[in-house]
Tab-separated table of C-alpha atoms and ligand atoms in Angstrom:
chain	number	residue	atom	x	y	z
A	947	MET	CA	23.237	-4.054	10.493
A	948	SER	CA	22.304	-0.576	10.249
A	949	ILE	CA	19.365	0.235	8.421
A	950	GLY	CA	21.073	2.138	5.676
A	951	ALA	CA	19.689	5.537	5.097
A	952	LEU	CA	15.483	6.066	4.618
A	953	LYS	CA	17.374	8.068	1.278
A	954	SER	CA	18.380	5.044	0.093
A	955	TYR	CA	14.881	3.822	-0.697
A	956	ARG	CA	12.395	4.747	-3.333
A	957	ARG	CA	9.125	4.876	-1.947
A	958	ILE	CA	8.237	4.972	1.774
A	959	VAL	CA	5.077	4.371	3.273
A	960	VAL	CA	4.492	6.458	7.300
A	961	LYS	CA	1.887	5.408	9.346
A	962	ILE	CA	1.485	7.647	12.392
A	963	GLY	CA	-0.330	7.122	15.005
A	964	SER	CA	-3.428	8.575	16.820
A	965	ALA	CA	-0.925	8.801	20.503
A	966	LEU	CA	1.583	11.158	18.159
A	967	LEU	CA	-0.268	13.164	16.991
A	968	VAL	CA	-3.381	14.576	18.760
A	969	ASP	CA	-2.853	15.298	22.231
A	970	ARG	CA	-6.565	14.469	25.153
A	971	ALA	CA	-6.890	17.990	26.625
A	972	LYS	CA	-5.261	20.210	23.488
A	973	GLY	CA	-5.483	18.614	20.623
A	974	LEU	CA	-3.585	18.189	17.733
A	975	LYS	CA	0.595	18.332	18.696
A	976	GLN	CA	1.327	20.851	15.594
A	977	LEU	CA	5.053	21.890	16.742
A	978	TRP	CA	5.838	17.696	16.048
A	979	LEU	CA	4.032	17.514	12.878
A	980	GLU	CA	5.906	20.428	11.598
A	981	SER	CA	8.462	18.678	12.427
A	982	LEU	CA	6.966	16.064	10.235
A	983	GLY	CA	6.238	17.726	7.437
A	984	ALA	CA	10.304	19.047	7.258
A	985	ASP	CA	11.360	15.243	7.543
A	986	ILE	CA	9.777	14.768	4.434
A	987	ALA	CA	10.004	17.928	2.505
A	988	ALA	CA	13.975	16.472	3.399
A	989	LEU	CA	13.302	12.906	1.978
A	990	GLN	CA	11.195	14.507	-1.322
A	991	MET	CA	13.995	16.585	-2.015
A	992	GLN	CA	16.752	13.545	-2.101
A	993	GLY	CA	14.055	12.273	-4.711
A	994	VAL	CA	12.749	9.871	-2.323
A	995	GLU	CA	8.587	9.348	-2.283
A	996	VAL	CA	6.752	9.779	0.389
A	997	LEU	CA	2.990	8.241	1.358
A	998	VAL	CA	1.232	9.035	4.700
A	999	VAL	CA	-1.003	7.121	6.239
A	1000	SER	CA	-2.363	8.518	9.365
A	1001	SER	CA	-4.565	7.939	12.187
A	1002	GLY	CA	-5.578	10.367	13.985
A	1003	ALA	CA	-8.757	11.889	12.813
A	1004	ILE	CA	-11.217	9.482	15.757
A	1005	ALA	CA	-9.051	11.282	18.073
A	1006	LEU	CA	-9.024	14.630	17.062
A	1007	GLY	CA	-12.890	14.702	16.382
A	1008	ARG	CA	-13.102	13.432	20.350
A	1009	THR	CA	-11.914	16.127	20.868
A	1010	VAL	CA	-12.953	18.872	18.649
A	1011	LEU	CA	-16.471	17.509	19.378
A	1012	GLY	CA	-16.301	16.807	22.755
A	1013	LEU	CA	-17.311	14.043	23.183
A	1014	PRO	CA	-16.344	11.751	26.851
A	1015	ALA	CA	-13.599	9.512	27.502
A	1016	GLY	CA	-13.603	5.768	27.362
A	1017	THR	CA	-15.131	3.800	24.648
A	1018	LEU	CA	-17.538	5.658	21.687
A	1019	LYS	CA	-19.959	3.671	20.499
A	1020	LEU	CA	-19.892	3.168	16.513
A	1021	GLU	CA	-21.961	5.835	14.640
A	1022	GLU	CA	-20.055	7.874	17.759
A	1023	SER	CA	-16.806	7.339	16.448
A	1024	GLN	CA	-17.513	7.568	13.131
A	1025	ALA	CA	-18.807	10.869	13.605
A	1026	ALA	CA	-15.621	11.506	15.219
A	1027	ALA	CA	-13.940	11.116	12.205
A	1028	ALA	CA	-15.972	12.628	10.203
A	1029	ALA	CA	-15.066	16.186	11.880
A	1030	GLY	CA	-11.397	15.415	13.049
A	1031	GLN	CA	-10.685	14.773	9.401
A	1032	ILE	CA	-11.115	17.686	8.350
A	1033	ALA	CA	-8.659	18.976	10.704
A	1034	LEU	CA	-5.962	16.255	10.537
A	1035	ALA	CA	-6.357	17.171	6.276
A	1036	LYS	CA	-6.048	20.920	6.744
A	1037	ALA	CA	-3.225	20.617	9.622
A	1038	TYR	CA	-1.357	18.420	6.931
A	1039	ALA	CA	-1.520	20.923	3.760
A	1040	ASP	CA	-0.669	23.831	5.875
A	1041	VAL	CA	2.475	21.531	6.888
A	1042	LEU	CA	3.374	19.919	4.026
A	1043	GLY	CA	2.421	23.651	2.116
A	1044	ALA	CA	5.140	25.332	4.089
A	1045	HIS	CA	7.357	23.322	2.180
A	1046	ASN	CA	5.390	24.021	-1.130
A	1047	ILE	CA	4.333	20.553	-1.592
A	1048	VAL	CA	0.908	19.854	-1.580
A	1049	ALA	CA	-1.303	17.251	-0.090
A	1050	GLY	CA	-4.227	14.947	-1.236
A	1051	GLN	CA	-6.392	12.939	0.762
A	1052	VAL	CA	-6.720	9.871	0.025
A	1053	LEU	CA	-10.145	8.146	1.890
A	1054	LEU	CA	-9.999	4.098	1.987
A	1055	THR	CA	-12.100	1.165	2.458
A	1056	LEU	CA	-11.482	-2.426	3.101
A	1057	SER	CA	-12.569	-2.991	-0.311
A	1058	ASP	CA	-10.618	-0.695	-2.108
A	1059	THR	CA	-7.345	-2.662	-1.373
A	1060	GLU	CA	-9.270	-5.646	-1.732
A	1061	GLU	CA	-11.108	-5.980	-4.856
A	1062	ARG	CA	-9.715	-6.080	-7.785
A	1063	ARG	CA	-11.286	-3.335	-10.124
A	1064	ARG	CA	-10.826	-1.427	-7.063
A	1065	TYR	CA	-7.477	-1.751	-6.425
A	1066	LEU	CA	-6.358	-0.660	-9.538
A	1067	ASN	CA	-8.562	2.903	-9.543
A	1068	ALA	CA	-7.322	3.349	-6.083
A	1069	ARG	CA	-3.293	2.555	-6.871
A	1070	ALA	CA	-3.830	4.461	-10.517
A	1071	THR	CA	-5.187	7.665	-7.989
A	1072	ILE	CA	-1.925	7.315	-5.515
A	1073	GLU	CA	0.189	7.104	-8.627
A	1074	THR	CA	-0.944	9.572	-10.052
A	1075	LEU	CA	-0.710	12.391	-6.772
A	1076	LEU	CA	2.735	11.053	-6.684
A	1077	ARG	CA	4.088	11.559	-10.408
A	1078	LEU	CA	2.968	14.969	-9.909
A	1079	LYS	CA	5.057	15.698	-6.835
A	1080	ALA	CA	1.729	15.390	-4.355
A	1081	VAL	CA	1.915	13.698	-0.893
A	1082	PRO	CA	-0.697	11.353	-0.113
A	1083	VAL	CA	-2.314	11.448	3.310
A	1084	ILE	CA	-4.443	8.379	3.356
A	1085	ASN	CA	-6.407	6.952	6.188
A	1086	GLU	CA	-9.018	4.951	6.681
A	1087	ASN	CA	-12.569	6.353	5.193
A	1088	ASP	CA	-13.950	5.458	8.882
A	1089	THR	CA	-17.279	7.900	8.659
A	1090	VAL	CA	-18.837	5.082	6.657
A	1091	ALA	CA	-17.236	1.675	7.291
A	1092	THR	CA	-19.202	-0.215	9.231
A	1093	ASN	CA	-17.019	-3.178	11.979
A	1094	GLU	CA	-17.394	-5.728	8.892
A	1095	ILE	CA	-16.362	-4.174	6.276
A	1096	ARG	CA	-13.481	-2.100	7.686
A	1097	TYR	CA	-9.903	-2.342	9.029
A	1098	GLY	CA	-10.018	-0.761	11.908
A	1099	ASP	CA	-6.484	-0.520	12.548
A	1100	ASN	CA	-3.524	0.978	10.374
A	1101	ASP	CA	-1.072	-0.389	10.816
A	1102	ARG	CA	-2.843	-3.157	8.358
A	1103	LEU	CA	-4.269	-0.175	5.775
A	1104	ALA	CA	-0.190	0.817	5.652
A	1105	ALA	CA	1.119	-2.405	4.566
A	1106	ARG	CA	-1.757	-2.895	2.142
A	1107	VAL	CA	-1.078	0.369	1.041
A	1108	ALA	CA	2.625	-0.174	0.554
A	1109	THR	CA	2.353	-3.303	-1.197
A	1110	MET	CA	-0.449	-1.631	-3.508
A	1111	LEU	CA	2.075	0.843	-4.450
A	1112	GLY	CA	5.371	-1.123	-4.481
A	1113	ALA	CA	6.565	0.691	-2.101
A	1114	ASP	CA	9.806	-0.341	-0.589
A	1115	LEU	CA	9.670	0.212	2.933
A	1116	LEU	CA	6.934	1.081	5.240
A	1117	ILE	CA	7.658	2.398	8.578
A	1118	LEU	CA	5.529	2.870	12.144
A	1119	LEU	CA	5.879	5.849	14.060
A	1120	SER	CA	4.010	4.547	17.084
A	1121	ASP	CA	4.547	4.897	21.143
A	1122	ILE	CA	6.630	1.369	20.690
A	1123	ASP	CA	9.795	2.059	19.780
A	1124	GLY	CA	10.296	-1.460	18.202
A	1125	LEU	CA	10.175	-4.937	18.999
A	1126	TYR	CA	11.104	-7.184	22.211
A	1127	THR	CA	11.734	-10.257	23.249
A	1128	ALA	CA	8.663	-9.829	25.553
A	1129	PRO	CA	6.443	-6.856	26.528
A	1130	PRO	CA	9.131	-4.311	27.606
A	1131	HIS	CA	6.265	-2.918	30.614
A	1132	LYS	CA	5.753	-6.565	31.639
A	1133	ASP	CA	9.343	-7.781	31.420
A	1134	PRO	CA	12.293	-6.465	32.272
A	1135	ASN	CA	14.382	-8.475	31.139
A	1136	ALA	CA	13.157	-7.864	27.750
A	1137	GLU	CA	15.748	-7.464	25.382
A	1138	PHE	CA	14.910	-5.138	22.194
A	1139	LEU	CA	15.749	-6.730	18.710
A	1140	PRO	CA	17.687	-4.503	15.947
A	1141	LEU	CA	16.446	-6.960	13.169
A	1142	VAL	CA	14.134	-9.269	12.376
A	1143	GLU	CA	14.714	-11.474	9.204
A	1144	ALA	CA	11.680	-13.329	9.279
A	1145	ILE	CA	8.633	-13.156	11.498
A	1146	THR	CA	7.882	-16.544	12.191
A	1147	PRO	CA	5.688	-18.012	15.248
A	1148	ASP	CA	8.704	-17.171	17.638
A	1149	VAL	CA	8.528	-14.056	16.750
A	1150	GLU	CA	5.031	-13.221	17.006
A	1151	ALA	CA	5.154	-14.693	20.681
A	1152	MET	CA	7.247	-12.267	21.797
A	1153	ALA	CA	4.293	-9.413	20.918
A	1154	GLY	CA	1.782	-9.111	23.339
A	1155	ALA	CA	-2.007	-7.687	22.993
A	1156	ALA	CA	-0.670	-3.921	24.552
A	1157	ALA	CA	-2.305	-0.682	22.848
A	1158	SER	CA	-2.772	2.316	24.492
A	1159	GLU	CA	-5.670	4.110	24.300
A	1160	LEU	CA	-5.296	5.980	21.121
A	1161	SER	CA	-3.906	3.978	19.581
A	1162	ARG	CA	-5.832	1.020	18.527
A	1163	GLY	CA	-2.670	-1.356	17.287
A	1164	GLY	CA	-0.842	-2.641	19.758
A	1165	MET	CA	2.552	-5.156	18.511
A	1166	LYS	CA	0.116	-7.903	17.208
A	1167	THR	CA	-1.462	-5.782	14.322
A	1168	LYS	CA	2.382	-4.129	13.805
A	1169	LEU	CA	3.115	-7.561	12.724
A	1170	ASP	CA	0.343	-8.670	11.030
A	1171	ALA	CA	1.243	-5.306	9.258
A	1172	GLY	CA	4.876	-6.772	8.579
A	1173	LYS	CA	3.548	-10.107	7.966
A	1174	ILE	CA	2.052	-8.536	5.149
A	1175	ALA	CA	4.438	-5.578	3.717
A	1176	ASN	CA	7.201	-8.519	3.842
A	1177	ALA	CA	5.637	-11.192	2.077
A	1178	ALA	CA	5.003	-8.574	-0.974
A	1179	GLY	CA	8.809	-7.847	-0.501
A	1180	THR	CA	8.616	-4.498	1.096
A	1181	ALA	CA	10.641	-3.923	4.286
A	1182	MET	CA	8.805	-2.145	7.856
A	1183	ILE	CA	10.510	-0.798	9.920
A	1184	ILE	CA	8.696	0.347	13.262
A	1185	THR	CA	10.150	3.175	15.795
A	1186	SER	CA	8.563	5.770	18.454
A	1187	GLY	CA	7.907	8.643	16.693
A	1188	ILE	CA	7.462	10.375	20.073
A	1189	ARG	CA	10.598	12.476	19.570
A	1190	MET	CA	10.767	15.511	17.457
A	1191	ASN	CA	11.847	14.682	13.447
A	1192	PRO	CA	10.858	11.163	13.952
A	1193	LEU	CA	12.272	10.191	10.722
A	1194	ALA	CA	15.760	12.620	10.586
A	1195	ALA	CA	15.850	10.671	13.379
A	1196	ILE	CA	16.125	7.040	12.434
A	1197	ASP	CA	18.647	8.259	9.932
A	1198	LYS	CA	20.748	9.375	12.884
A	1199	GLY	CA	20.761	5.623	14.423
A	1200	GLU	CA	17.512	6.160	17.055
A	1201	ARG	CA	16.454	2.664	18.095
A	1202	SER	CA	14.036	0.868	15.355
A	1203	THR	CA	13.608	-2.372	14.240
A	1204	LEU	CA	13.804	-3.831	11.094
A	1205	PHE	CA	11.601	-6.613	9.225
A	1206	MET	CA	13.707	-7.881	6.377
A	1207	PRO	CA	11.703	-9.216	2.997
A	1208	SER	CA	12.477	-11.511	1.354
A	1209	HIS	CA	12.529	-10.693	-2.396
A	1210	ALA	CA	12.189	-7.014	-4.029
A	1211	PRO	CA	8.828	-4.949	-3.933
A	1212	VAL	CA	7.747	-5.116	-7.803
A	1213	ASN	CA	8.379	-9.376	-7.972
A	1214	ALA	CA	6.513	-9.781	-5.585
A	1215	TRP	CA	2.963	-7.811	-6.807
A	1216	LYS	CA	4.133	-10.340	-10.770
A	1217	VAL	CA	4.185	-13.149	-8.402
A	1218	TRP	CA	0.926	-12.381	-7.000
A	1219	ILE	CA	-0.587	-12.562	-10.601
A	1220	SER	CA	0.780	-14.873	-12.160
A	1221	GLY	CA	0.841	-17.245	-8.996
A	1222	HIS	CA	-2.412	-17.122	-7.268
A	1223	LEU	CA	-5.330	-16.551	-9.224
A	1224	GLU	CA	-7.777	-17.721	-11.749
A	1225	ALA	CA	-7.205	-16.365	-15.306
A	1226	ALA	CA	-11.226	-15.578	-16.045
A	1227	GLY	CA	-10.359	-15.689	-19.263
A	1228	ARG	CA	-8.316	-15.820	-22.581
A	1229	VAL	CA	-6.604	-13.634	-25.282
A	1230	VAL	CA	-4.249	-14.976	-28.228
A	1231	ILE	CA	-1.929	-12.936	-29.056
A	1232	ASP	CA	-0.180	-12.888	-32.423
A	1233	ASP	CA	3.880	-13.512	-32.561
A	1234	GLY	CA	4.500	-9.571	-33.217
A	1235	ALA	CA	2.999	-8.484	-29.205
A	1236	LEU	CA	4.755	-12.278	-28.454
A	1237	LYS	CA	7.743	-10.915	-29.258
A	1238	ALA	CA	6.677	-7.337	-27.681
A	1239	LEU	CA	5.912	-8.914	-24.474
A	1240	LYS	CA	9.057	-10.332	-24.703
A	1241	SER	CA	10.847	-7.495	-24.601
A	1242	GLY	CA	8.756	-6.214	-21.763
A	1243	LYS	CA	6.352	-3.850	-23.330
A	1244	SER	CA	2.848	-3.774	-22.599
A	1245	LEU	CA	0.325	-5.724	-24.786
A	1246	LEU	CA	-1.102	-3.598	-27.002
A	1247	PRO	CA	-4.894	-4.030	-28.767
A	1248	ALA	CA	-3.336	-4.325	-32.331
A	1249	GLY	CA	-1.564	-8.315	-31.567
A	1250	VAL	CA	-4.926	-9.235	-29.994
A	1251	ARG	CA	-6.116	-11.982	-32.796
A	1252	GLU	CA	-9.012	-13.475	-30.479
A	1253	VAL	CA	-11.329	-12.295	-26.935
A	1254	HIS	CA	-12.441	-15.310	-24.557
A	1255	GLY	CA	-14.658	-15.767	-20.993
A	1256	ASP	CA	-16.711	-13.120	-19.693
A	1257	PHE	CA	-13.813	-10.773	-17.607
A	1258	GLN	CA	-14.181	-7.450	-15.836
A	1259	ARG	CA	-11.305	-5.188	-16.487
A	1260	GLY	CA	-8.741	-6.013	-13.585
A	1261	ASP	CA	-9.317	-9.618	-13.636
A	1262	THR	CA	-6.345	-12.342	-14.588
A	1263	VAL	CA	-6.529	-13.408	-17.773
A	1264	SER	CA	-3.937	-16.046	-19.605
A	1265	ILE	CA	-2.473	-14.974	-22.452
A	1266	VAL	CA	-1.798	-17.324	-25.323
A	1267	ASN	CA	-0.320	-18.118	-27.857
A	1268	MET	CA	-1.258	-18.756	-31.830
A	1269	GLN	CA	-0.687	-22.750	-31.223
A	1270	GLY	CA	-2.711	-22.189	-27.620
A	1271	MET	CA	0.161	-22.061	-25.580
A	1272	GLU	CA	-0.085	-19.779	-22.108
A	1273	VAL	CA	2.672	-17.832	-22.637
A	1274	ALA	CA	2.042	-14.682	-19.781
A	1275	ARG	CA	-0.159	-13.489	-17.223
A	1276	GLY	CA	-2.229	-10.174	-16.624
A	1277	LEU	CA	-4.481	-8.421	-15.699
A	1278	ALA	CA	-7.285	-7.164	-17.975
A	1279	GLY	CA	-7.181	-3.131	-19.077
A	1280	TYR	CA	-10.491	-3.284	-20.422
A	1281	ASP	CA	-13.527	-5.589	-19.420
A	1282	ALA	CA	-14.562	-8.719	-22.506
A	1283	GLY	CA	-16.785	-6.435	-23.549
A	1284	ASP	CA	-14.229	-3.455	-24.454
A	1285	ALA	CA	-11.270	-5.812	-25.536
A	1286	LEU	CA	-13.497	-7.998	-28.143
A	1287	ARG	CA	-13.766	-4.585	-30.029
A	1288	ILE	CA	-11.017	-3.383	-29.503
A	1289	ALA	CA	-8.835	-6.487	-30.460
A	1290	GLY	CA	-6.523	-6.233	-33.518
A	1291	HIS	CA	-6.664	-2.465	-33.454
A	1292	LYS	CA	-4.324	-0.023	-33.385
A	1293	SER	CA	-4.493	2.350	-29.848
A	1294	SER	CA	-5.263	5.310	-31.800
A	1295	GLU	CA	-8.086	4.205	-32.551
A	1296	ILE	CA	-9.815	2.806	-29.531
A	1297	GLU	CA	-12.209	6.524	-28.676
A	1298	ALA	CA	-13.200	6.060	-31.858
A	1299	ILE	CA	-14.666	1.864	-30.997
A	1300	LEU	CA	-15.332	2.786	-27.699
A	1301	GLY	CA	-16.496	6.186	-27.327
A	1302	TYR	CA	-13.641	6.596	-24.424
A	1303	PHE	CA	-10.322	6.325	-23.935
A	1304	ALA	CA	-8.448	4.840	-21.192
A	1305	ARG	CA	-5.460	3.234	-21.651
A	1306	SER	CA	-3.733	2.486	-24.582
A	1307	SER	CA	-2.605	-1.065	-23.593
A	1308	MET	CA	-4.616	-4.288	-23.112
A	1309	VAL	CA	-2.813	-5.683	-20.519
A	1310	HIS	CA	-0.041	-2.740	-18.804
A	1311	ARG	CA	3.242	-4.400	-18.866
A	1312	ASN	CA	3.360	-3.800	-14.821
A	1313	ASP	CA	0.346	-6.255	-14.472
A	1314	LEU	CA	2.366	-8.926	-16.662
A	1315	VAL	CA	4.987	-11.543	-16.219
A	1316	VAL	CA	5.747	-13.417	-18.667
A	1317	ARG	CA	6.010	-17.536	-18.643
A	1318	GLY	CA	10.065	-18.011	-18.046
A	1319	SER	CA	10.743	-15.222	-16.611
A	1320	ARG	CA	12.279	-14.294	-12.994
A	1321	GLU	CA	8.889	-13.539	-11.656
A	1322	ALA	CA	6.388	-16.206	-13.705
A	1323	VAL	CA	9.575	-19.120	-11.659
A	1324	GLN	CA	9.562	-17.491	-8.442
A	1325	ALA	CA	5.886	-17.963	-8.445
A	1326	VAL	CA	5.979	-21.946	-9.073
A	1327	LEU	CA	8.326	-22.134	-6.241
A	1328	GLU	CA	6.377	-20.892	-4.154
A	1329	GLU	CA	3.201	-22.563	-5.134
A	1330	SER	CA	5.628	-25.586	-5.014
A	1331	VAL	CA	6.102	-25.153	-0.945
B	1591	LIG	N1	-8.994	5.215	11.200
B	1591	LIG	C1	-8.776	5.435	12.343
B	1591	LIG	C2	-8.550	7.254	12.461
B	1591	LIG	O1	-7.940	7.750	12.083
B	1591	LIG	C3	-7.413	4.821	13.773
B	1591	LIG	C4	-6.890	3.299	13.441
B	1591	LIG	C5	-5.495	3.428	14.219
B	1591	LIG	O2	-5.492	4.178	14.998
B	1591	LIG	O3	-5.249	3.018	13.344
B	1591	LIG	O4	-8.458	8.221	13.691
């Protein structure tokens, strides 16, 4: 099966492993990075949104600071990340700038993707960069994260970024060209797998613990990333990025493994909202608002009659009709206190009432699942498995 041209995807997250970017002795691999920049520009020209999750800060910082080979202490790797990240950001700004593309650096910590309020903020920032046609260049904020509160590997970070942004494809570029039935450097009979339809325990057993000195990943964390991505409806490709123009190479048919998701991305986000969270509050809406929700619109404060519970922005709220029946679920755009104050008012009055204007909707349609909709049915099916 062919993976389909990259231009057929709408939003692609590309994860770049350290070993591709950094040569221990010489530092940054400038020509390679330029070829990646050209590939990204070509995709953008074709209407594809591209996000980069780039490793390499620690590896580059080691070279810049002249730290010795071998394992670094936590504070040394954080110092290396500090020195390396600044160089990395400049390198991306330069290579993308050569194509008149602006790079926007985003440094994330684990809580930015795992806590819902911060998640919404991080997502809004990255969405805004994309809307402005900038390429987000994302890495973990290694300078402050301690072991307990960090991802530690960019494979899973990239998968969370992909699911957070509803990307339809995640590409992991590293020094491994895909999945084999066994680690190929250990088993000469290992066979290459171009397509994996589901990451089952049998598939996981094929991954050894192998990792090169510069990359933390190895196949195991790549499969973990695949599970995160696929479950949320994002396809994943693992391929070697060692060659020049590594993204164009995928379209040319160079070896890669495609991991298939079971459903489309937008549904997955909504399935998550509707099926897997306790509601922290309840809002009662009038019939006009109900009609608007059913036709796919956002919930505006004007249609909200009552607000119950002590929820905060980003918490799940149950949306009920005048008869008290749950008709939808969604993520609150405002804390309960503010929601109460603007309930029943026009969106144009929000600023005068609250003293600030954040958003016109109480629950945005992207963060809303109406009962009886396809996503809601899917969530019920998933829960009963
Ligand atoms: N965030 C780390 C860095 O930039 C890389 C983590 C990884 O290699 O997966 O150096």
